Amino acid sequence: MCPTPSREAGRPTVKTVAEQAGVSSTTVSRVLNGKADSFTESTKQRVFDAVRELDYRPNSLAVGLRKSTTRTIGLVIPDIANAYFHQIARGAEDTAMALGYTVIFCNTDRLVEKELLCLDVLTDKRVDGIIFTGAGINNDRHVADRLSASANVVTIGAHRLPFPSIGVDDRAAIAAAVAHLAEQGRQKIACIGGQASWLLHQERFAGYRDGLRKAGIRFRRELAWNSDLTLSSGQEVMEQAIVSGLDFDAIIAFDDYAALGAMRALRQHGIKVPTDVAVIGCDDLSISELVEPPLSSIAFPVYEFGAAAVRIIVAKSEGKHSGESMQFPYEIRARASSAPSAGHSAAV
Amino acid sequence: MCPTPSREAGRPTVKTVAEQAGVSSTTVSRVLNGKADSFTESTKQRVFDAVRELDYRPNSLAVGLRKSTTRTIGLVIPDIANAYFHQIARGAEDTAMALGYTVIFCNTDRLVEKELLCLDVLTDKRVDGIIFTGAGINNDRHVADRLSASANVVTIGAHRLPFPSIGVDDRAAIAAAVAHLAEQGRQKIACIGGQASWLLHQERFAGYRDGLRKAGIRFRRELAWNSDLTLSSGQEVMEQAIVSGLDFDAIIAFDDYAALGAMRALRQHGIKVPTDVAVIGCDDLSISELVEPPLSSIAFPVYEFGAAAVRIIVAKSEGKHSGESMQFPYEIRARASSAPSAGHSAAV
DNA sequence: TTGTAGGCGTTATCAT
DNA sequence: ATGATAACGCCTACAA
């Protein structure tokens, strides 16, 4: 009448299985956990049969309580709706799932209170580790203060936290982008940065100046603009620059959203990209190659960031100490927005 | 020397707090859970002080085990990297966090095995409910079979599962989009659909035919194309149609990605949008208004989908039975791709 | 080769 | 107004 055992509240426990199999719960546990090779075949078989018939699955709450490890990883993200974080999330979840781990995620909007709340919630849930992304914008003292130094944490992106970190050489990446623009014969290269207090901005801004210096171009303060690295903010800043009558023939934005906003402002003023102004962004969002003209950008292996973070956490959690920081390569994706005849890619 | 209590493995428990406060652990638990208003002020105070000093936070594993509720919600998504799901995820997480819940998410790529795996993992973790999104593509029998009928599940989008469902009237939405194209004077309206077996496709395709009928346009089989509703698939299908020399002056795609792919193919063939062909998509991804020309689309309150799903689950989980299905309004966002002088919006 | 008993941290029941 | 105790489901010494 009811062949498939229902998955109601009253789910079977080790005890149920033990009774059904006619053994003790110890035996069930050991068979299921692969301990003790020394078991009668018939015993094992009876246990497995009972498990199948009852559709038994261990209660991970109980397991977690007992073993104080939950095979769960917390992912702290500013905003899952921001394209930059999709691939991180995807990489993390894929890898976690493949390793038998689960991912809990929280959005912080870079709000300190929310960051702390997330940290607390995750700690309460006894996650085995936490991936902390997208900061380097707030001062992150509060994070360090809330976490024990021995916590299993990995940061992604520019941070100053005492944990293994994953990312790219932001400074060199931006410098390479500037070099790319210079190679196209651009000499008046402006930059749309973030806010001066952001660690991320500081790194990339240093790269911008490096790039100019190496290209033999003098840095001009009036061509270095600050934004929030959002679409609207990029548009605004560009608008300002145009109406101010500033003279430039190229733009490097520290973020694709800002670059897209800038392109929109340029279009509205009838300024042609790349003829009049070449544009290159940063992060290579999936949108970027869809706009007209396709936006050049600096690509990072973001999926790998998430995957690597999980691997580091799992390794440490399982006793293998691999907990090192990692630097990934970046790649300039030259498209029509910065190169008359686009298409080539330069990796580092 | 060490003012901030460290959060090492040896975290304080109720017992620790009890000792520190000079009361029993029962008292601690009751004070903390707001039971028993009948407590000496001094007792309460001592407990709260101890909690603060020790930085005590309950172990949610133990709580979950005891109360068999985890304040955790599972979010099953085909692919978090697909723009359609960002706002769902965001809406779900925001709402969950505000209600004191946590979200676990898994990507399934619409693979049956992965869907089942997710379901099992979430059940093992004793989540209080599951949000199941983006199906109506697979036959979802396997999902229903794996879940107890009393499970706290909410589906988002076209499904045939015996659970409360959230979405829009897909059929009416597409019909409205066809009406919009007809209003622009378009008579040869083609459609880029999904696969015939997809529930989602069936609904929207019915809407396409409804729309044609109401506009007094005869349905022509050769203008109804099937795709995977991806960028590349949309591009391919469009390519095919063009080289086949088919005659059409408008396109409705059942998904923005497909529409964007189609626009790319049109551009490559020098066909002007909207002059030669008007295009409208579906889902109104955030990308869509960034391309040139901006893509018209049907917008759904996707953030609300996620939020509402969480609210339904939480309500049911906490005993209030609100578990009803919900239909949200859609809105035609007419932009330059379908309207010479774009800008107006028609909501329903 | 297998079973018994205790405890992970919490809350609920029953006393006092 | 507060405490002792048991139980949630599991794993793991320690015994046999």
XYZ file of C-alpha atoms (C1' of nucleotides) in Angstrom:
728
model
C 0.000 0.000 0.000
C 2.828 2.287 0.849
C 6.006 0.851 -0.640
C 8.135 3.991 -0.457
C 8.818 4.741 3.199
C 7.504 8.209 3.812
C 9.860 10.950 4.956
C 7.682 12.286 7.703
C 8.809 13.787 10.937
C 9.322 10.341 12.431
C 12.345 9.451 10.421
C 14.198 6.273 11.256
C 17.232 6.513 13.529
C 20.173 4.242 14.098
C 18.050 2.538 16.687
C 15.272 1.798 14.226
C 17.773 0.374 11.808
C 19.407 -1.666 14.525
C 16.142 -3.279 15.526
C 15.177 -3.984 11.945
C 18.564 -5.580 11.318
C 18.630 -7.390 14.641
C 21.902 -5.866 15.786
C 22.956 -3.114 18.154
C 23.107 0.528 17.157
C 26.861 0.439 17.598
C 27.101 -2.080 14.852
C 24.946 -0.012 12.567
C 27.049 3.049 13.151
C 30.278 1.206 12.581
C 29.149 -0.527 9.430
C 27.854 2.706 7.999
C 31.012 4.582 8.833
C 33.281 1.986 7.341
C 34.980 1.294 10.661
C 35.683 -2.296 11.435
C 36.380 -4.379 8.401
C 35.910 -7.252 10.725
C 32.224 -7.802 10.355
C 30.354 -10.859 9.217
C 29.227 -10.407 5.681
C 25.777 -11.348 6.808
C 25.779 -8.680 9.492
C 26.835 -6.019 7.062
C 24.264 -7.172 4.608
C 21.484 -7.068 7.171
C 22.441 -3.540 8.109
C 22.564 -2.320 4.536
C 19.260 -3.977 3.812
C 17.626 -2.344 6.781
C 19.040 1.018 5.757
C 17.651 0.671 2.300
C 14.259 -0.557 3.400
C 13.841 2.220 5.912
C 15.474 4.767 3.681
C 17.622 5.716 6.636
C 19.854 8.768 6.504
C 21.786 10.021 9.498
C 20.647 13.201 11.177
C 23.456 15.599 10.434
C 22.580 17.723 13.421
C 23.323 14.849 15.719
C 26.439 13.942 13.801
C 27.625 17.509 13.918
C 27.006 17.782 17.604
C 28.867 14.609 18.278
C 31.804 15.077 15.937
C 31.829 18.852 16.097
C 32.263 19.156 12.396
C 29.393 19.928 10.102
C 30.754 19.692 6.585
C 29.319 23.114 6.031
C 31.042 26.241 4.770
C 29.860 29.807 5.186
C 30.097 32.177 2.248
C 30.014 35.862 3.138
C 29.309 38.025 0.117
C 28.485 41.716 -0.263
C 25.752 41.137 -2.814
C 24.903 37.962 -4.659
C 23.138 40.076 -7.280
C 26.446 41.647 -8.266
C 27.809 39.757 -11.252
C 31.312 39.644 -9.833
C 30.243 37.218 -7.141
C 28.263 34.740 -9.218
C 31.190 32.727 -10.328
C 32.730 32.813 -6.894
C 29.534 31.435 -5.459
C 29.246 28.893 -8.201
C 32.843 27.763 -7.867
C 32.485 27.453 -4.138
C 29.230 25.559 -4.243
C 30.306 23.171 -6.994
C 33.503 22.304 -5.218
C 31.845 22.009 -1.855
C 29.170 19.706 -3.164
C 31.755 17.554 -4.899
C 33.599 17.178 -1.599
C 30.425 16.449 0.332
C 30.155 19.886 1.840
C 27.291 22.354 1.913
C 27.371 26.119 1.527
C 25.458 28.651 3.590
C 25.537 32.152 2.189
C 24.795 35.611 3.482
C 24.748 39.028 1.867
C 26.262 41.899 3.786
C 25.950 44.889 1.466
C 29.324 45.702 2.996
C 27.504 46.825 6.110
C 29.556 46.270 9.210
C 26.583 45.180 11.321
C 25.522 42.671 8.706
C 29.052 41.354 8.383
C 29.195 40.775 12.091
C 25.738 39.225 12.148
C 26.737 36.796 9.413
C 29.879 35.852 11.231
C 27.917 35.153 14.393
C 25.241 33.140 12.675
C 27.789 31.059 10.839
C 29.771 30.461 13.980
C 26.624 29.418 15.800
C 25.894 26.927 13.067
C 29.349 25.541 13.641
C 30.443 25.850 10.044
C 33.804 24.276 9.386
C 35.078 27.391 7.704
C 34.173 30.769 6.308
C 34.909 32.357 2.955
C 34.996 36.094 3.266
C 34.719 37.950 -0.009
C 34.663 41.408 -1.403
C 35.972 43.449 1.422
C 39.112 45.448 1.284
C 36.638 48.265 1.145
C 35.618 48.534 4.714
C 38.324 48.665 7.214
C 38.005 45.066 8.341
C 39.276 45.321 11.877
C 35.872 44.360 13.213
C 36.043 41.081 11.348
C 39.411 40.150 12.739
C 38.269 41.112 16.222
C 35.254 38.860 16.042
C 37.123 35.817 14.792
C 39.488 33.670 16.740
C 42.914 33.715 15.160
C 42.698 29.972 14.704
C 39.412 30.167 12.830
C 39.302 28.472 9.460
C 38.814 31.483 7.251
C 39.844 32.319 3.710
C 39.485 35.768 2.212
C 38.997 36.504 -1.461
C 40.298 39.798 -2.761
C 42.401 42.520 -1.210
C 42.242 42.223 2.575
C 44.323 42.836 5.606
C 42.982 39.949 7.645
C 45.329 37.423 9.221
C 44.021 34.555 7.112
C 44.999 32.875 3.880
C 43.908 35.027 1.001
C 43.041 34.389 -2.621
C 43.221 36.834 -5.459
C 45.345 38.331 -8.165
C 48.073 40.900 -8.276
C 45.679 43.810 -8.658
C 48.434 46.292 -9.009
C 50.181 44.486 -11.837
C 46.866 43.791 -13.554
C 45.922 47.425 -13.773
C 49.429 48.367 -14.851
C 49.125 45.842 -17.676
C 45.838 47.368 -18.755
C 47.445 50.784 -18.889
C 50.254 49.311 -20.954
C 47.661 47.894 -23.316
C 46.097 51.318 -23.791
C 49.491 52.901 -24.314
C 50.298 50.293 -26.952
C 47.223 51.490 -28.834
C 48.864 54.882 -28.949
C 46.775 56.422 -26.205
C 48.576 59.051 -24.191
C 45.888 60.806 -22.191
C 44.728 57.911 -20.051
C 42.179 58.744 -17.381
C 41.146 56.472 -14.558
C 37.830 55.861 -12.820
C 38.787 54.551 -9.412
C 36.913 53.748 -6.251
C 37.065 55.648 -3.006
C 40.486 56.572 -1.708
C 39.964 54.694 1.557
C 39.325 51.354 -0.119
C 42.154 48.906 -0.043
C 41.036 47.678 -3.438
C 41.314 51.182 -4.837
C 44.726 51.762 -3.335
C 46.156 48.637 -4.944
C 44.687 49.370 -8.327
C 45.538 53.021 -8.205
C 49.152 52.147 -7.530
C 48.961 49.950 -10.617
C 47.579 52.823 -12.644
C 50.519 55.007 -11.683
C 52.944 52.156 -12.309
C 51.499 51.709 -15.751
C 51.759 55.377 -16.605
C 55.321 55.558 -15.386
C 56.393 52.523 -17.382
C 54.764 53.984 -20.474
C 56.559 57.230 -19.913
C 53.337 59.145 -19.365
C 53.160 61.821 -16.733
C 50.471 61.294 -14.076
C 47.912 64.074 -14.115
C 45.760 64.437 -11.068
C 42.820 65.892 -12.996
C 42.477 62.639 -14.938
C 42.145 60.452 -11.826
C 38.525 60.304 -10.754
C 36.879 58.660 -7.796
C 33.603 56.765 -7.962
C 31.683 54.050 -6.122
C 32.462 51.588 -8.885
C 28.813 51.231 -9.761
C 27.030 51.806 -13.036
C 25.398 55.050 -11.981
C 28.489 56.299 -10.271
C 30.626 55.612 -13.321
C 28.137 57.414 -15.495
C 28.062 60.421 -13.199
C 31.808 60.742 -12.979
C 32.114 60.515 -16.737
C 29.399 63.103 -17.202
C 31.276 65.474 -14.920
C 34.514 64.963 -16.763
C 32.886 65.627 -20.111
C 31.129 68.801 -19.114
C 34.320 69.996 -17.452
C 35.910 69.814 -20.872
C 38.730 67.585 -19.726
C 40.979 66.185 -22.394
C 41.523 62.399 -22.511
C 41.635 59.652 -25.105
C 41.377 56.555 -22.941
C 39.820 55.353 -19.710
C 40.656 52.570 -17.361
C 37.886 51.829 -14.876
C 38.618 49.722 -11.807
C 35.389 47.809 -12.343
C 33.242 46.869 -15.345
C 30.098 48.394 -13.931
C 31.815 51.763 -13.734
C 33.172 51.283 -17.248
C 29.703 50.508 -18.580
C 28.318 53.590 -16.887
C 31.075 55.660 -18.436
C 30.357 54.263 -21.878
C 26.748 55.201 -21.491
C 27.656 58.800 -20.680
C 30.061 58.925 -23.602
C 27.388 57.648 -25.961
C 24.923 60.249 -24.744
C 27.430 62.922 -25.612
C 28.103 61.488 -29.022
C 31.656 60.562 -28.132
C 32.710 57.444 -30.052
C 34.254 54.405 -28.414
C 36.967 53.483 -29.242
C 37.600 56.064 -31.961
C 37.549 59.075 -29.669
C 38.065 57.341 -26.373
C 39.242 53.806 -25.649
C 37.703 52.118 -22.601
C 38.818 49.166 -20.553
C 37.225 47.839 -17.398
C 38.116 45.312 -14.764
C 36.602 41.968 -13.649
C 35.282 40.925 -17.058
C 31.667 40.454 -16.083
C 29.648 38.270 -18.393
C 27.699 41.323 -19.510
C 30.766 43.058 -20.810
C 31.146 41.188 -24.039
C 27.469 41.669 -24.807
C 27.379 45.444 -25.018
C 28.127 47.485 -28.125
C 31.012 47.898 -28.591
C 32.086 44.899 -26.502
C 33.966 46.127 -23.471
C 37.620 45.262 -22.997
C 38.378 44.082 -19.510
C 40.809 42.373 -17.210
C 39.612 38.849 -16.522
C 40.247 36.935 -13.326
C 39.585 33.228 -12.826
C 36.821 34.011 -10.396
C 35.264 30.566 -10.434
C 38.636 29.244 -9.352
C 38.743 31.731 -6.492
C 35.654 30.142 -5.004
C 36.818 26.627 -5.728
C 40.267 27.204 -4.257
C 38.846 28.820 -1.150
C 36.728 25.762 -0.490
C 39.640 23.437 -1.068
C 41.802 25.313 1.401
C 39.090 25.268 4.018
C 38.323 21.603 3.553
C 41.995 20.684 3.698
C 42.537 22.570 6.921
C 39.307 21.276 8.358
C 40.393 17.717 7.696
C 43.795 18.189 9.238
C 45.924 18.526 6.120
C 47.492 21.913 6.496
C 47.547 23.419 3.052
C 46.351 26.769 4.228
C 48.440 28.972 2.018
C 47.477 32.146 0.236
C 47.208 31.935 -3.523
C 47.789 34.367 -6.328
C 46.004 33.656 -9.611
C 46.887 34.972 -13.061
C 44.936 37.717 -14.766
C 44.275 38.199 -18.426
C 43.669 41.294 -20.545
C 40.684 40.678 -22.784
C 41.061 43.235 -25.539
C 37.760 43.833 -27.270
C 36.417 46.514 -29.558
C 36.146 49.168 -26.860
C 39.895 49.539 -26.646
C 41.260 48.009 -29.822
C 40.228 48.969 -33.348
C 40.632 45.384 -34.458
C 39.931 43.539 -31.283
C 40.192 39.900 -30.402
C 43.575 39.184 -28.943
C 44.217 38.231 -25.352
C 47.292 38.626 -23.226
C 47.645 36.433 -20.178
C 50.104 36.768 -17.344
C 45.784 40.619 29.022
C 43.002 39.019 27.072
C 39.884 41.093 27.560
C 37.918 39.753 24.613
C 37.020 36.127 25.296
C 38.465 34.136 22.477
C 36.228 32.064 20.260
C 38.274 28.916 20.293
C 37.009 25.401 20.098
C 36.226 25.434 23.811
C 33.314 27.782 23.596
C 31.235 28.359 26.681
C 28.097 26.296 27.100
C 24.984 26.788 29.179
C 26.820 25.003 31.909
C 29.685 27.462 31.882
C 27.274 30.327 32.021
C 25.320 28.682 34.821
C 28.403 28.295 36.960
C 29.540 31.825 36.312
C 26.106 33.145 37.230
C 25.697 30.821 40.154
C 22.466 29.283 38.909
C 21.428 26.060 37.198
C 21.609 25.549 33.485
C 17.843 25.271 33.405
C 17.599 28.819 34.633
C 20.038 30.040 32.047
C 18.099 28.402 29.268
C 14.809 29.754 30.493
C 16.034 33.291 30.961
C 17.625 33.289 27.541
C 14.527 31.925 25.876
C 12.232 34.410 27.504
C 10.219 31.696 29.246
C 9.175 32.410 32.780
C 8.579 36.058 33.445
C 8.751 35.030 37.036
C 12.405 35.471 37.693
C 14.153 37.652 40.197
C 15.562 40.675 38.508
C 18.858 39.871 40.126
C 18.825 36.345 38.707
C 18.117 37.567 35.236
C 20.803 40.165 35.561
C 23.384 37.665 36.725
C 22.606 35.448 33.759
C 22.801 38.258 31.256
C 26.047 39.458 32.763
C 27.582 36.027 32.562
C 26.443 35.667 28.964
C 28.045 38.944 28.063
C 31.266 38.286 29.898
C 31.691 34.868 28.381
C 30.378 35.953 25.000
C 28.116 32.935 25.116
C 26.074 31.934 22.083
C 23.986 28.782 21.976
C 25.140 25.938 19.804
C 22.517 25.800 17.101
C 23.290 22.178 16.376
C 22.221 21.232 19.865
C 19.226 23.515 19.696
C 18.222 22.039 16.381
C 18.590 18.530 17.663
C 16.515 19.275 20.688
C 13.794 21.407 19.133
C 13.919 19.754 15.741
C 13.769 23.039 13.961
C 16.839 24.692 12.546
C 15.723 28.083 11.281
C 17.366 27.157 8.032
C 15.894 27.156 4.552
C 17.210 25.314 1.535
C 17.321 27.082 -1.814
C 17.529 24.800 -4.833
C 18.572 26.679 -7.953
C 19.596 25.507 -11.404
C 22.503 27.938 -11.676
C 23.320 30.864 -9.434
C 25.392 32.317 -12.270
C 22.248 32.779 -14.339
C 21.025 36.324 -13.889
C 17.430 35.251 -13.502
C 18.164 33.700 -10.140
C 20.178 36.485 -8.533
C 17.229 38.456 -7.347
C 15.452 35.342 -6.199
C 18.448 34.410 -4.120
C 18.828 37.922 -2.836
C 15.148 38.247 -1.952
C 15.208 34.917 -0.189
C 18.354 35.610 1.763
C 17.377 39.135 2.796
C 14.011 38.001 4.032
C 15.380 34.945 5.756
C 18.044 36.931 7.557
C 15.491 39.515 8.651
C 13.388 36.726 10.141
C 16.348 35.091 11.825
C 16.692 32.320 9.288
C 19.651 31.126 7.267
C 19.782 29.997 3.655
C 21.649 27.003 2.285
C 21.874 26.914 -1.466
C 22.670 24.317 -4.083
C 23.028 24.439 -7.838
C 21.513 21.620 -9.814
C 22.151 22.542 -13.448
C 18.721 20.979 -13.849
C 20.352 17.590 -13.523
C 18.049 15.066 -11.960
C 20.786 13.432 -9.901
C 21.900 16.768 -8.552
C 18.356 17.754 -7.742
C 17.903 14.588 -5.761
C 21.251 14.981 -4.045
C 20.346 18.508 -2.983
C 17.044 17.372 -1.633
C 18.713 14.647 0.387
C 21.414 16.887 1.769
C 18.918 19.532 2.765
C 16.679 16.982 4.394
C 19.631 15.563 6.292
C 20.428 19.022 7.569
C 16.888 19.220 8.815
C 16.074 22.439 7.025
C 12.703 23.843 7.965
C 11.717 24.219 4.346
C 12.885 24.124 0.755
C 12.478 26.604 -2.070
C 12.553 24.838 -5.374
C 13.183 27.098 -8.347
C 13.531 27.001 -12.064
C 12.111 23.665 -12.934
C 9.072 23.117 -15.024
C 11.699 22.024 -17.454
C 12.459 18.595 -16.253
C 9.578 16.382 -15.593
C 9.642 16.770 -11.839
C 8.112 13.509 -10.774
C 11.356 12.479 -9.112
C 11.163 15.508 -6.856
C 7.646 14.774 -5.696
C 8.579 11.141 -5.124
C 11.476 12.072 -2.908
C 9.565 14.496 -0.741
C 6.942 13.699 1.808
C 3.645 15.299 0.876
C 3.696 17.186 4.146
C 7.131 18.650 3.477
C 7.429 22.405 3.719
C 8.241 23.208 0.125
C 7.516 26.176 -2.103
C 8.160 26.169 -5.823
C 8.971 29.223 -7.899
C 7.940 29.173 -11.544
C 5.861 26.771 -13.562
C 5.742 23.422 -11.809
C 3.440 20.507 -11.330
C 4.475 19.699 -7.801
C 1.897 19.382 -5.050
C 3.217 22.383 -3.138
C 2.393 26.071 -2.940
C 3.816 27.806 -5.962
C 4.925 31.338 -6.737
C 5.090 32.975 -10.111
C 3.255 34.977 -12.699
C 0.668 34.197 -15.310
C 3.243 33.268 -17.924
C 0.643 32.734 -20.562
C -0.957 36.146 -20.147
C 2.439 37.826 -19.937
C 3.583 36.529 -23.289
C 0.220 37.318 -24.839
C 0.619 40.897 -23.627
C 4.063 41.103 -25.196
C 2.646 39.937 -28.507
C -0.069 42.578 -28.181
C 2.641 45.177 -27.626
C 4.407 44.157 -30.829
C 1.155 44.166 -32.748
C 0.442 47.677 -31.481
C 3.692 48.757 -33.078
C 2.247 47.613 -36.348
C 4.192 44.356 -36.505
C 2.367 41.554 -38.268
C 4.983 38.888 -38.834
C 5.807 38.028 -35.251
C 8.176 35.110 -34.757
C 8.866 33.368 -31.475
C 11.996 31.864 -29.975
C 10.719 29.315 -27.505
C 12.297 26.640 -25.380
C 11.965 22.912 -25.851
C 8.509 21.535 -26.460
C 8.688 19.268 -23.416
C 9.284 22.115 -20.972
C 6.325 23.157 -18.926
C 7.654 26.696 -19.045
C 7.653 26.586 -22.827
C 4.179 25.166 -23.026
C 2.719 27.968 -20.922
C 4.474 30.695 -22.807
C 3.812 29.164 -26.164
C 0.103 29.087 -25.384
C 0.423 32.772 -24.572
C 2.114 33.406 -27.901
C -0.776 31.822 -29.745
C -3.297 33.660 -27.578
C -1.590 36.918 -28.415
C -1.599 36.255 -32.127
C -5.233 35.266 -32.094
C -6.308 38.364 -30.196
C -4.342 40.513 -32.641
C -6.019 38.778 -35.527
C -2.739 37.355 -36.800
C -2.629 33.851 -38.179
C -0.197 31.487 -36.425
C 2.519 30.290 -38.783
C 4.429 27.233 -37.746
C 7.570 28.259 -39.617
C 7.904 31.318 -37.380
C 7.864 29.319 -34.127
C 11.386 28.231 -33.274
C 12.706 26.083 -30.466
C 15.890 26.823 -28.552
C 17.508 26.156 -25.195
C 16.825 29.699 -24.083
C 20.510 30.467 -23.824
C 22.570 33.131 -25.503
C 24.275 30.781 -27.919
C 21.134 28.871 -28.621
C 19.213 32.061 -29.377
C 21.960 33.189 -31.684
C 21.996 29.888 -33.524
C 18.277 29.736 -34.023
C 18.267 33.287 -35.330
C 21.132 32.538 -37.666
C 19.196 29.602 -39.079
C 16.094 31.680 -39.599
C 18.019 34.369 -41.404
C 19.855 32.101 -43.776
C 16.608 30.253 -44.454
C 15.267 33.540 -45.761
C 12.257 33.529 -43.482
C 10.157 36.644 -43.446
C 9.430 38.302 -40.076
C 9.369 41.790 -38.613
C 9.303 41.033 -34.890
C 10.537 38.483 -32.407
C 9.371 37.480 -29.003
C 11.890 35.351 -27.116
C 10.826 33.430 -24.025
C 13.992 34.530 -22.238
C 16.300 37.546 -22.400
C 19.401 35.470 -22.998
C 17.843 34.031 -26.124
C 16.750 37.511 -27.186
C 20.270 38.865 -26.731
C 21.672 35.997 -28.762
C 19.166 36.729 -31.487
C 20.080 40.419 -31.515
C 23.693 39.502 -31.927
C 22.920 37.365 -34.967
C 20.755 40.109 -36.442
C 23.536 42.644 -35.989
C 26.034 40.352 -37.680
C 23.737 40.197 -40.669
C 23.257 43.925 -40.769
C 19.601 43.665 -39.856
C 18.543 46.725 -37.859
C 16.718 46.518 -34.531
C 14.048 47.810 -34.227
C 13.762 49.291 -37.724
C 13.778 45.982 -39.579
C 12.914 43.678 -36.710
C 11.507 44.501 -33.295
C 12.708 42.302 -30.425
C 11.269 41.662 -26.999
C 12.558 39.240 -24.404
C 11.328 37.875 -21.138
C 12.589 38.110 -17.519
C 14.106 41.585 -17.807
C 17.603 40.695 -16.723
C 19.679 43.584 -15.469
C 21.866 43.286 -18.553
C 18.994 43.932 -20.886
C 18.793 47.657 -20.483
C 22.537 47.994 -20.947
C 22.836 46.671 -24.467
C 22.428 48.720 -27.634
C 19.631 49.126 -28.395
C 18.248 48.486 -24.920
C 16.182 45.297 -24.981
C 12.469 45.407 -24.296
C 11.384 42.716 -21.904
C 8.696 41.409 -19.611
C 9.661 42.128 -16.031
C 8.674 39.991 -13.061
C 9.112 40.972 -9.420
C 11.700 38.291 -8.967
C 13.087 39.613 -5.712
C 9.572 39.303 -4.332
C 9.381 35.701 -5.500
C 12.246 34.814 -3.222
C 10.968 36.924 -0.368
C 7.456 35.527 -0.586
C 8.709 31.965 -0.745
C 10.616 32.460 2.478
C 7.642 34.065 4.159
C 5.401 31.168 3.243
C 7.887 28.653 4.522
C 8.506 30.491 7.755
C 4.793 30.919 8.378
C 4.107 27.248 7.881
C 7.153 26.265 9.882
C 5.944 28.336 12.788
C 2.466 26.933 12.707
C 0.607 29.742 11.027
C -0.864 28.161 7.954
C -0.543 30.719 5.186
C 0.705 28.234 2.686
C -1.078 29.506 -0.373
C 0.189 29.833 -3.904
C 0.737 33.351 -5.161
C 0.491 34.981 -8.543
C 2.483 38.185 -9.036
C 1.941 40.890 -11.680
C 4.155 41.266 -14.711
C 5.129 44.406 -16.541
C 6.052 45.056 -20.159
C 9.167 47.202 -20.267
C 9.149 48.707 -23.709
C 12.594 49.898 -24.690
C 14.249 50.842 -27.935
C 14.466 47.283 -29.275
C 10.731 47.156 -29.829
C 9.547 50.745 -29.824
C 10.921 53.534 -32.003
C 10.411 56.010 -29.193
C 10.775 53.784 -26.187
C 10.271 54.456 -22.551
C 6.739 53.597 -21.553
C 5.773 50.718 -19.315
C 2.529 48.819 -19.068
C 1.848 46.908 -15.888
C -0.821 44.305 -15.283
C 32.954 -9.890 16.220
C 29.680 -7.362 18.772
C 27.280 -4.823 22.776
C 26.874 -1.310 26.819
C 27.145 3.146 28.417
C 28.235 7.914 28.345
C 28.250 12.372 26.491
C 28.118 16.212 22.668
C 24.771 21.105 24.290
C 20.210 22.091 24.625
C 15.470 22.330 26.232
C 11.260 20.301 28.403
C 9.096 17.756 32.125
C 8.520 17.102 36.565
C 9.620 18.147 41.043
C 10.524 21.285 45.017
C 11.157 30.948 41.621
C 14.437 27.457 40.606
C 16.743 22.665 40.040
C 17.523 17.743 38.785
C 16.903 14.734 35.088
C 15.869 12.856 30.754
C 15.983 12.932 25.907
C 16.975 14.677 20.981
C 20.356 11.049 17.456
C 24.768 9.914 16.983
C 29.580 8.102 17.817
C 33.187 5.957 20.500
C 35.783 4.295 24.451
C 35.607 0.373 27.058
C 33.980 -4.313 27.871
C 32.988 -8.882 26.775
